[in-house]
PDB file of C-alpha atoms in Angstrom:
ATOM      1  CA  UNK I1052       0.143   0.074  -0.108  1.00 94.00           C
ATOM      2  CA  UNK I1053       1.366   3.377  -0.819  1.00 97.00           C
ATOM      3  CA  UNK I1054       0.248   5.961   1.566  1.00 97.00           C
ATOM      4  CA  UNK I1055       0.252   9.618   1.256  1.00 97.00           C
ATOM      5  CA  UNK I1056      -0.287  11.712   4.452  1.00 97.00           C
ATOM      6  CA  UNK I1057      -0.747  15.319   4.900  1.00 97.00           C
ATOM      7  CA  UNK I1058       1.696  15.925   2.074  1.00 96.00           C
ATOM      8  CA  UNK I1059       2.511  19.606   1.815  1.00 95.00           C
ATOM      9  CA  UNK I1060       5.550  21.281  -0.557  1.00 93.00           C
ATOM     10  CA  UNK I1061       6.396  24.993  -0.798  1.00 90.00           C
ATOM     11  CA  UNK I1062       8.765  26.483  -3.389  1.00 88.00           C
ATOM     12  CA  UNK I1063       9.757  29.471  -1.476  1.00 87.00           C
ATOM     13  CA  UNK I1064       6.927  30.967   0.127  1.00 85.00           C
ATOM     14  CA  UNK I1065       4.337  29.579  -2.579  1.00 89.00           C
ATOM     15  CA  UNK I1066       2.380  26.318  -1.639  1.00 90.00           C
ATOM     16  CA  UNK I1067       3.039  23.521  -4.275  1.00 93.00           C
ATOM     17  CA  UNK I1068       0.999  20.941  -2.551  1.00 96.00           C
ATOM     18  CA  UNK I1069      -1.451  21.245   0.534  1.00 95.00           C
ATOM     19  CA  UNK I1070      -2.177  18.751   2.813  1.00 96.00           C
ATOM     20  CA  UNK I1071      -2.659  16.066   0.305  1.00 97.00           C
ATOM     21  CA  UNK I1072      -3.712  12.511   1.595  1.00 97.00           C
ATOM     22  CA  UNK I1073      -4.790   9.473  -0.141  1.00 97.00           C
ATOM     23  CA  UNK I1074      -3.855   5.741  -0.446  1.00 97.00           C
ATOM     24  CA  UNK I1075      -3.253   3.461  -3.829  1.00 97.00           C
ATOM     25  CA  UNK I1076      -3.366  -0.223  -3.308  1.00 95.00           C
ATOM     26  CA  UNK I1077      -2.484  -3.113  -5.485  1.00 95.00           C
ATOM     27  CA  UNK I1078      -3.998  -3.588  -8.847  1.00 95.00           C
ATOM     28  CA  UNK I1079      -5.447   0.151  -9.316  1.00 97.00           C
ATOM     29  CA  UNK I1080      -5.036   2.012 -12.204  1.00 96.00           C
ATOM     30  CA  UNK I1081      -5.211   5.820 -10.899  1.00 97.00           C
ATOM     31  CA  UNK I1082      -5.802   9.084 -12.980  1.00 96.00           C
ATOM     32  CA  UNK I1083      -3.772  12.049 -11.315  1.00 96.00           C
ATOM     33  CA  UNK I1084      -6.059  14.897 -13.185  1.00 96.00           C
ATOM     34  CA  UNK I1085      -5.576  18.713 -12.879  1.00 93.00           C
ATOM     35  CA  UNK I1086      -4.950  21.910 -14.940  1.00 92.00           C
ATOM     36  CA  UNK I1087      -1.146  22.930 -15.712  1.00 90.00           C
ATOM     37  CA  UNK I1088       0.444  23.889 -12.261  1.00 90.00           C
ATOM     38  CA  UNK I1089      -2.181  21.957 -10.494  1.00 93.00           C
ATOM     39  CA  UNK I1090       0.907  20.196  -8.600  1.00 94.00           C
ATOM     40  CA  UNK I1091       0.820  16.744 -10.324  1.00 95.00           C
ATOM     41  CA  UNK I1092       4.326  16.589 -11.180  1.00 94.00           C
ATOM     42  CA  UNK I1093       5.451  17.847  -7.671  1.00 95.00           C
ATOM     43  CA  UNK I1094       3.382  15.110  -6.171  1.00 96.00           C
ATOM     44  CA  UNK I1095       4.993  12.356  -8.298  1.00 95.00           C
ATOM     45  CA  UNK I1096       8.491  13.895  -7.418  1.00 94.00           C
ATOM     46  CA  UNK I1097       8.126  14.124  -3.976  1.00 94.00           C
ATOM     47  CA  UNK I1098       6.606  10.510  -3.625  1.00 94.00           C
ATOM     48  CA  UNK I1099       9.568   9.268  -5.486  1.00 92.00           C
ATOM     49  CA  UNK I1100      11.935  11.135  -3.322  1.00 90.00           C
ATOM     50  CA  UNK I1101      13.256  13.462  -6.043  1.00 90.00           C
ATOM     51  CA  UNK I1102      12.041  16.404  -4.108  1.00 91.00           C
ATOM     52  CA  UNK I1103      12.480  16.437  -0.129  1.00 89.00           C
ATOM     53  CA  UNK I1104       9.417  15.777   2.154  1.00 87.00           C
ATOM     54  CA  UNK I1105       8.882  18.962   4.121  1.00 87.00           C
ATOM     55  CA  UNK I1106       5.535  18.121   5.826  1.00 92.00           C
ATOM     56  CA  UNK I1107       3.593  15.063   6.214  1.00 95.00           C
ATOM     57  CA  UNK I1108       4.670  11.434   4.979  1.00 95.00           C
ATOM     58  CA  UNK I1109       5.022   9.196   2.183  1.00 96.00           C
ATOM     59  CA  UNK I1110       5.096   5.431   3.161  1.00 96.00           C
ATOM     60  CA  UNK I1111       5.124   2.102   0.842  1.00 96.00           C
ATOM     61  CA  UNK I1112       3.985  -0.648   3.284  1.00 95.00           C
ATOM     62  CA  UNK I1113       4.582   1.508   6.415  1.00 94.00           C
ATOM     63  CA  UNK I1114       8.248   2.397   5.321  1.00 94.00           C
ATOM     64  CA  UNK I1115       9.806   5.575   3.776  1.00 92.00           C
ATOM     65  CA  UNK I1116      10.836   5.559   0.195  1.00 90.00           C
ATOM     66  CA  UNK I1117      14.526   5.004   0.168  1.00 88.00           C
ATOM     67  CA  UNK I1118      17.254   2.201  -0.670  1.00 88.00           C
ATOM     68  CA  UNK I1119      15.441  -0.505   0.686  1.00 89.00           C
ATOM     69  CA  UNK I1120      12.524  -0.315  -1.535  1.00 93.00           C
ATOM     70  CA  UNK I1121      13.616   1.816  -4.341  1.00 90.00           C
ATOM     71  CA  UNK I1122      13.193  -0.942  -6.757  1.00 93.00           C
ATOM     72  CA  UNK I1123       9.436  -1.272  -5.902  1.00 96.00           C
ATOM     73  CA  UNK I1124       8.359   2.282  -7.593  1.00 96.00           C
ATOM     74  CA  UNK I1125       9.178   3.180 -10.939  1.00 96.00           C
ATOM     75  CA  UNK I1126       8.679   6.469 -13.093  1.00 95.00           C
ATOM     76  CA  UNK I1127       8.288   7.488 -16.581  1.00 93.00           C
ATOM     77  CA  UNK I1128       8.318  10.996 -17.388  1.00 88.00           C
ATOM     78  CA  UNK I1129       8.525  13.496 -20.506  1.00 81.00           C
ATOM     79  CA  UNK I1130      11.555  14.847 -19.058  1.00 82.00           C
ATOM     80  CA  UNK I1131      13.162  11.652 -19.230  1.00 84.00           C
ATOM     81  CA  UNK I1132      15.419   9.710 -16.607  1.00 82.00           C
ATOM     82  CA  UNK I1133      17.282   7.311 -19.036  1.00 88.00           C
ATOM     83  CA  UNK I1134      20.913   7.687 -19.863  1.00 91.00           C
ATOM     84  CA  UNK I1135      21.382   9.351 -23.271  1.00 90.00           C
ATOM     85  CA  UNK I1136      24.431   8.008 -24.250  1.00 93.00           C
ATOM     86  CA  UNK I1137      23.389   4.388 -23.836  1.00 95.00           C
ATOM     87  CA  UNK I1138      21.723   2.234 -26.227  1.00 97.00           C
ATOM     88  CA  UNK I1139      18.572   0.446 -25.245  1.00 97.00           C
ATOM     89  CA  UNK I1140      20.421  -2.625 -25.264  1.00 97.00           C
ATOM     90  CA  UNK I1141      22.982  -1.240 -22.828  1.00 97.00           C
ATOM     91  CA  UNK I1142      20.121  -0.005 -20.480  1.00 97.00           C
ATOM     92  CA  UNK I1143      18.811  -3.795 -20.364  1.00 97.00           C
ATOM     93  CA  UNK I1144      21.912  -4.935 -19.224  1.00 96.00           C
ATOM     94  CA  UNK I1145      22.099  -2.088 -16.522  1.00 96.00           C
ATOM     95  CA  UNK I1146      18.565  -2.502 -15.401  1.00 96.00           C
ATOM     96  CA  UNK I1147      19.236  -6.322 -15.021  1.00 95.00           C
ATOM     97  CA  UNK I1148      22.230  -5.640 -12.572  1.00 95.00           C
ATOM     98  CA  UNK I1149      20.383  -2.977 -10.338  1.00 93.00           C
ATOM     99  CA  UNK I1150      16.542  -4.432 -10.530  1.00 95.00           C
ATOM    100  CA  UNK I1151      16.331  -7.875  -9.490  1.00 92.00           C
ATOM    101  CA  UNK I1152      12.923  -8.254 -10.526  1.00 95.00           C
ATOM    102  CA  UNK I1153      13.538  -6.676 -14.027  1.00 97.00           C
ATOM    103  CA  UNK I1154      11.181  -8.206 -16.624  1.00 97.00           C
ATOM    104  CA  UNK I1155      13.210  -9.284 -19.734  1.00 96.00           C
ATOM    105  CA  UNK I1156      10.431 -10.793 -21.639  1.00 96.00           C
ATOM    106  CA  UNK I1157       8.503  -7.444 -21.185  1.00 97.00           C
ATOM    107  CA  UNK I1158      11.016  -5.197 -22.148  1.00 97.00           C
ATOM    108  CA  UNK I1159      11.612  -7.392 -25.409  1.00 97.00           C
ATOM    109  CA  UNK I1160       7.926  -7.039 -26.161  1.00 96.00           C
ATOM    110  CA  UNK I1161       7.539  -3.286 -25.591  1.00 96.00           C
ATOM    111  CA  UNK I1162      10.956  -2.537 -27.842  1.00 96.00           C
ATOM    112  CA  UNK I1163       9.017  -4.648 -30.517  1.00 96.00           C
ATOM    113  CA  UNK I1164       5.819  -2.798 -30.002  1.00 93.00           C
ATOM    114  CA  UNK I1165       7.283   0.738 -30.273  1.00 92.00           C
ATOM    115  CA  UNK I1166       9.677  -0.334 -32.861  1.00 94.00           C
ATOM    116  CA  UNK I1167      12.734   0.984 -31.228  1.00 96.00           C
ATOM    117  CA  UNK I1168      16.290   0.439 -32.279  1.00 97.00           C
ATOM    118  CA  UNK I1169      18.187  -1.873 -29.838  1.00 96.00           C
ATOM    119  CA  UNK I1170      21.794  -0.610 -30.652  1.00 96.00           C
ATOM    120  CA  UNK I1171      21.251   3.175 -31.236  1.00 96.00           C
ATOM    121  CA  UNK I1172      21.923   5.813 -28.470  1.00 96.00           C
ATOM    122  CA  UNK I1173      19.025   7.061 -27.058  1.00 95.00           C
ATOM    123  CA  UNK I1174      19.933  10.805 -27.408  1.00 94.00           C
ATOM    124  CA  UNK I1175      19.408  10.342 -31.221  1.00 95.00           C
ATOM    125  CA  UNK I1176      15.892   9.083 -30.694  1.00 94.00           C
ATOM    126  CA  UNK I1177      12.935  11.407 -31.887  1.00 90.00           C
ATOM    127  CA  UNK I1178      10.966  12.977 -28.816  1.00 88.00           C
ATOM    128  CA  UNK I1179       8.141  10.273 -29.399  1.00 87.00           C
ATOM    129  CA  UNK I1180      10.658   7.399 -29.173  1.00 90.00           C
ATOM    130  CA  UNK I1181      12.280   8.789 -26.108  1.00 91.00           C
ATOM    131  CA  UNK I1182       8.905   8.729 -24.119  1.00 90.00           C
ATOM    132  CA  UNK I1183       8.314   5.260 -25.578  1.00 92.00           C
ATOM    133  CA  UNK I1184      11.730   4.102 -24.344  1.00 94.00           C
ATOM    134  CA  UNK I1185      10.840   5.840 -20.995  1.00 93.00           C
ATOM    135  CA  UNK I1186       7.632   3.979 -20.586  1.00 93.00           C
ATOM    136  CA  UNK I1187       9.373   0.663 -21.532  1.00 95.00           C
ATOM    137  CA  UNK I1188      11.975   0.969 -19.056  1.00 96.00           C
ATOM    138  CA  UNK I1189       9.346   1.926 -16.190  1.00 96.00           C
ATOM    139  CA  UNK I1190       6.975  -1.157 -17.127  1.00 96.00           C
ATOM    140  CA  UNK I1191      10.084  -3.484 -17.392  1.00 97.00           C
ATOM    141  CA  UNK I1192      11.918  -2.727 -14.088  1.00 96.00           C
ATOM    142  CA  UNK I1193       9.597  -5.355 -11.997  1.00 96.00           C
ATOM    143  CA  UNK I1194       8.205  -2.316  -9.813  1.00 96.00           C
ATOM    144  CA  UNK I1195       4.730  -2.732  -7.751  1.00 97.00           C
ATOM    145  CA  UNK I1196       3.938   0.956  -8.127  1.00 97.00           C
ATOM    146  CA  UNK I1197       4.410   2.678 -11.515  1.00 97.00           C
ATOM    147  CA  UNK I1198       4.217   6.250 -11.696  1.00 96.00           C
ATOM    148  CA  UNK I1199       3.817   8.247 -15.204  1.00 94.00           C
ATOM    149  CA  UNK I1200       3.873  11.771 -15.798  1.00 92.00           C
ATOM    150  CA  UNK I1201       2.634  12.848 -19.175  1.00 85.00           C
ATOM    151  CA  UNK I1202       3.973   9.903 -21.005  1.00 79.00           C
ATOM    152  CA  UNK I1203       2.346  10.045 -24.128  1.00 75.00           C
ATOM    153  CA  UNK I1204       3.408  13.416 -25.662  1.00 66.00           C
ATOM    154  CA  UNK I1205       4.514  13.157 -29.048  1.00 59.00           C
ATOM    155  CA  UNK I1206       2.606   9.923 -29.634  1.00 65.00           C
ATOM    156  CA  UNK I1207      -0.008   9.775 -32.322  1.00 69.00           C
ATOM    157  CA  UNK I1208      -3.571   9.115 -31.389  1.00 64.00           C
ATOM    158  CA  UNK I1209      -3.549   5.560 -33.051  1.00 62.00           C
ATOM    159  CA  UNK I1210      -0.416   4.501 -31.228  1.00 74.00           C
ATOM    160  CA  UNK I1211      -1.650   5.626 -27.975  1.00 81.00           C
ATOM    161  CA  UNK I1212      -5.002   3.492 -28.430  1.00 83.00           C
ATOM    162  CA  UNK I1213      -2.766  -0.054 -29.388  1.00 85.00           C
ATOM    163  CA  UNK I1214      -0.624   1.142 -26.434  1.00 88.00           C
ATOM    164  CA  UNK I1215      -3.643   1.103 -23.913  1.00 88.00           C
ATOM    165  CA  UNK I1216      -4.699  -2.141 -24.884  1.00 89.00           C
ATOM    166  CA  UNK I1217      -1.248  -3.496 -24.787  1.00 90.00           C
ATOM    167  CA  UNK I1218      -0.920  -1.929 -21.261  1.00 90.00           C
ATOM    168  CA  UNK I1219      -3.954  -3.701 -20.001  1.00 90.00           C
ATOM    169  CA  UNK I1220      -2.913  -6.892 -20.675  1.00 92.00           C
ATOM    170  CA  UNK I1221       0.654  -6.216 -19.490  1.00 93.00           C
ATOM    171  CA  UNK I1222      -0.370  -5.058 -16.040  1.00 94.00           C
ATOM    172  CA  UNK I1223      -0.507  -7.870 -13.120  1.00 94.00           C
ATOM    173  CA  UNK I1224      -2.920  -7.644 -10.208  1.00 93.00           C
ATOM    174  CA  UNK I1225      -0.172  -6.719  -7.798  1.00 93.00           C
ATOM    175  CA  UNK I1226       0.825  -3.543 -10.136  1.00 97.00           C
ATOM    176  CA  UNK I1227      -0.573  -0.383  -9.544  1.00 97.00           C
ATOM    177  CA  UNK I1228      -0.314   2.625 -12.063  1.00 97.00           C
ATOM    178  CA  UNK I1229      -0.676   6.202 -11.051  1.00 97.00           C
ATOM    179  CA  UNK I1230      -0.966   8.133 -14.495  1.00 95.00           C
ATOM    180  CA  UNK I1231      -0.860  11.970 -14.941  1.00 93.00           C
ATOM    181  CA  UNK I1232      -2.487  13.079 -18.188  1.00 89.00           C
ATOM    182  CA  UNK I1233      -4.328  15.633 -19.865  1.00 88.00           C
ATOM    183  CA  UNK I1234      -5.854  12.994 -22.238  1.00 88.00           C
ATOM    184  CA  UNK I1235      -8.936  12.307 -20.099  1.00 90.00           C
ATOM    185  CA  UNK I1236     -11.265  10.953 -22.735  1.00 89.00           C
ATOM    186  CA  UNK I1237      -8.635   8.566 -23.921  1.00 88.00           C
ATOM    187  CA  UNK I1238      -7.749   7.168 -20.478  1.00 90.00           C
ATOM    188  CA  UNK I1239     -11.466   7.159 -18.990  1.00 90.00           C
ATOM    189  CA  UNK I1240     -12.185   3.519 -20.225  1.00 89.00           C
ATOM    190  CA  UNK I1241      -9.331   1.827 -18.130  1.00 91.00           C
ATOM    191  CA  UNK I1242      -8.892   3.706 -15.351  1.00 95.00           C
ATOM    192  CA  UNK I1243     -10.385   2.443 -11.870  1.00 95.00           C
ATOM    193  CA  UNK I1244     -10.126   5.891 -10.093  1.00 97.00           C
ATOM    194  CA  UNK I1245      -9.566   9.482 -10.599  1.00 97.00           C
ATOM    195  CA  UNK I1246      -7.600  12.062  -8.082  1.00 97.00           C
ATOM    196  CA  UNK I1247      -8.301  15.711  -9.020  1.00 97.00           C
ATOM    197  CA  UNK I1248      -5.703  18.285  -7.743  1.00 96.00           C
ATOM    198  CA  UNK I1249      -6.452  21.972  -7.845  1.00 95.00           C
ATOM    199  CA  UNK I1250      -3.675  24.711  -6.812  1.00 93.00           C
ATOM    200  CA  UNK I1251      -2.018  22.034  -4.790  1.00 94.00           C
ATOM    201  CA  UNK I1252      -5.093  20.519  -3.012  1.00 96.00           C
ATOM    202  CA  UNK I1253      -6.647  17.364  -3.582  1.00 97.00           C
ATOM    203  CA  UNK I1254     -10.046  18.102  -4.416  1.00 96.00           C
ATOM    204  CA  UNK I1255     -11.630  15.038  -5.439  1.00 96.00           C
ATOM    205  CA  UNK I1256     -11.210  11.175  -5.332  1.00 97.00           C
ATOM    206  CA  UNK I1257     -13.696   8.929  -6.910  1.00 95.00           C
ATOM    207  CA  UNK I1258     -14.114   5.495  -8.362  1.00 96.00           C
ATOM    208  CA  UNK I1259     -15.100   5.114 -12.097  1.00 94.00           C
ATOM    209  CA  UNK I1260     -17.857   2.905 -11.469  1.00 94.00           C
ATOM    210  CA  UNK I1261     -19.263   5.781  -9.257  1.00 95.00           C
ATOM    211  CA  UNK I1262     -19.097   7.898 -12.093  1.00 94.00           C
ATOM    212  CA  UNK I1263     -20.768   5.519 -14.555  1.00 92.00           C
ATOM    213  CA  UNK I1264     -23.656   4.816 -12.120  1.00 93.00           C
ATOM    214  CA  UNK I1265     -24.200   8.747 -12.212  1.00 93.00           C
ATOM    215  CA  UNK I1266     -24.276   8.832 -15.980  1.00 92.00           C
ATOM    216  CA  UNK I1267     -21.204  11.166 -15.760  1.00 92.00           C
ATOM    217  CA  UNK I1268     -18.265  11.062 -18.284  1.00 92.00           C
ATOM    218  CA  UNK I1269     -14.839  11.818 -16.659  1.00 93.00           C
ATOM    219  CA  UNK I1270     -14.333  14.911 -18.793  1.00 92.00           C
ATOM    220  CA  UNK I1271     -17.853  16.546 -17.468  1.00 91.00           C
ATOM    221  CA  UNK I1272     -17.049  15.244 -13.923  1.00 93.00           C
ATOM    222  CA  UNK I1273     -13.823  17.025 -14.054  1.00 92.00           C
ATOM    223  CA  UNK I1274     -15.012  19.990 -15.391  1.00 91.00           C
ATOM    224  CA  UNK I1275     -17.364  20.237 -12.431  1.00 91.00           C
ATOM    225  CA  UNK I1276     -14.513  19.792  -9.990  1.00 91.00           C
ATOM    226  CA  UNK I1277     -12.547  22.676 -11.427  1.00 89.00           C
ATOM    227  CA  UNK I1278     -15.460  25.028 -11.834  1.00 83.00           C
ATOM    228  CA  UNK I1279     -14.655  24.816 -15.697  1.00 73.00           C
ATOM    229  CA  UNK I1280     -17.726  26.331 -17.548  1.00 63.00           C
ATOM    230  CA  UNK I1281     -16.525  25.559 -21.164  1.00 59.00           C
ATOM    231  CA  UNK I1282     -17.259  29.078 -22.136  1.00 59.00           C
ATOM    232  CA  UNK I1283     -14.505  31.072 -21.528  1.00 61.00           C
ATOM    233  CA  UNK I1284     -13.241  31.100 -25.007  1.00 60.00           C
ATOM    234  CA  UNK I1285     -16.801  32.367 -26.302  1.00 60.00           C
ATOM    235  CA  UNK I1286     -16.740  34.847 -23.329  1.00 65.00           C
ATOM    236  CA  UNK I1287     -13.581  36.326 -24.275  1.00 62.00           C
ATOM    237  CA  UNK I1288     -14.257  36.405 -28.141  1.00 67.00           C
ATOM    238  CA  UNK I1289     -17.629  38.615 -26.914  1.00 69.00           C
ATOM    239  CA  UNK I1290     -15.622  40.852 -24.991  1.00 71.00           C
ATOM    240  CA  UNK I1291     -13.413  41.545 -27.748  1.00 70.00           C
ATOM    241  CA  UNK I1292     -16.120  42.087 -30.146  1.00 69.00           C
ATOM    242  CA  UNK I1293     -17.731  44.784 -27.710  1.00 66.00           C
ATOM    243  CA  UNK I1294     -14.261  46.446 -27.338  1.00 68.00           C
ATOM    244  CA  UNK I1295     -13.891  46.757 -31.051  1.00 66.00           C
ATOM    245  CA  UNK I1296     -17.518  48.616 -31.444  1.00 61.00           C
TER     246      UNK I1296
END
């Protein structure tokens, strides 16, 4: 169980996270949603230990994230965490030596799915290929908890749809996925739960079956949580027309 309790984070005097609390259990696929600047990336980096915990706690089965359990949590980010000078083949060898549960078969399958070259230095990949390789490493590490921060930028819609199908087939009952994305309409069909951050606060936490029972799409529900009317563009255009008169 991943337990986040009263987690707060500041950049100078500006709060990035404010008393965020939730738990994530085995087998969940959780969408971490919110507008740009809501605190999603900060939350993930704090969970991973990339940013220090200033207030509150992050526990994995009752223990802080550290050397004893680093191998149980993986991360894929559009900022990229791989070694640019190494090839995928060299990354495979390194990961084998560091992560005892590295899934060699899954790595090979994902490399084939994404059609990634095995012997080319990753720094020479396109942006989309780099993101695909980042996801490949995270899913192959053998971690129980996989965090992905906007991993699909640079990928075409058809490639993403195929990947979603593959992802659902790959994930095992003990694996938990926490996915930060703006592609709400694409992911709503396979999420089990959605968390919404707004200005550093966790403002909503709902299971997808509850939304289905209420006849709400994830997009419409998210708009309600963020008080987004969908008419801001029309209002601005109308104001411009009035100013021009």
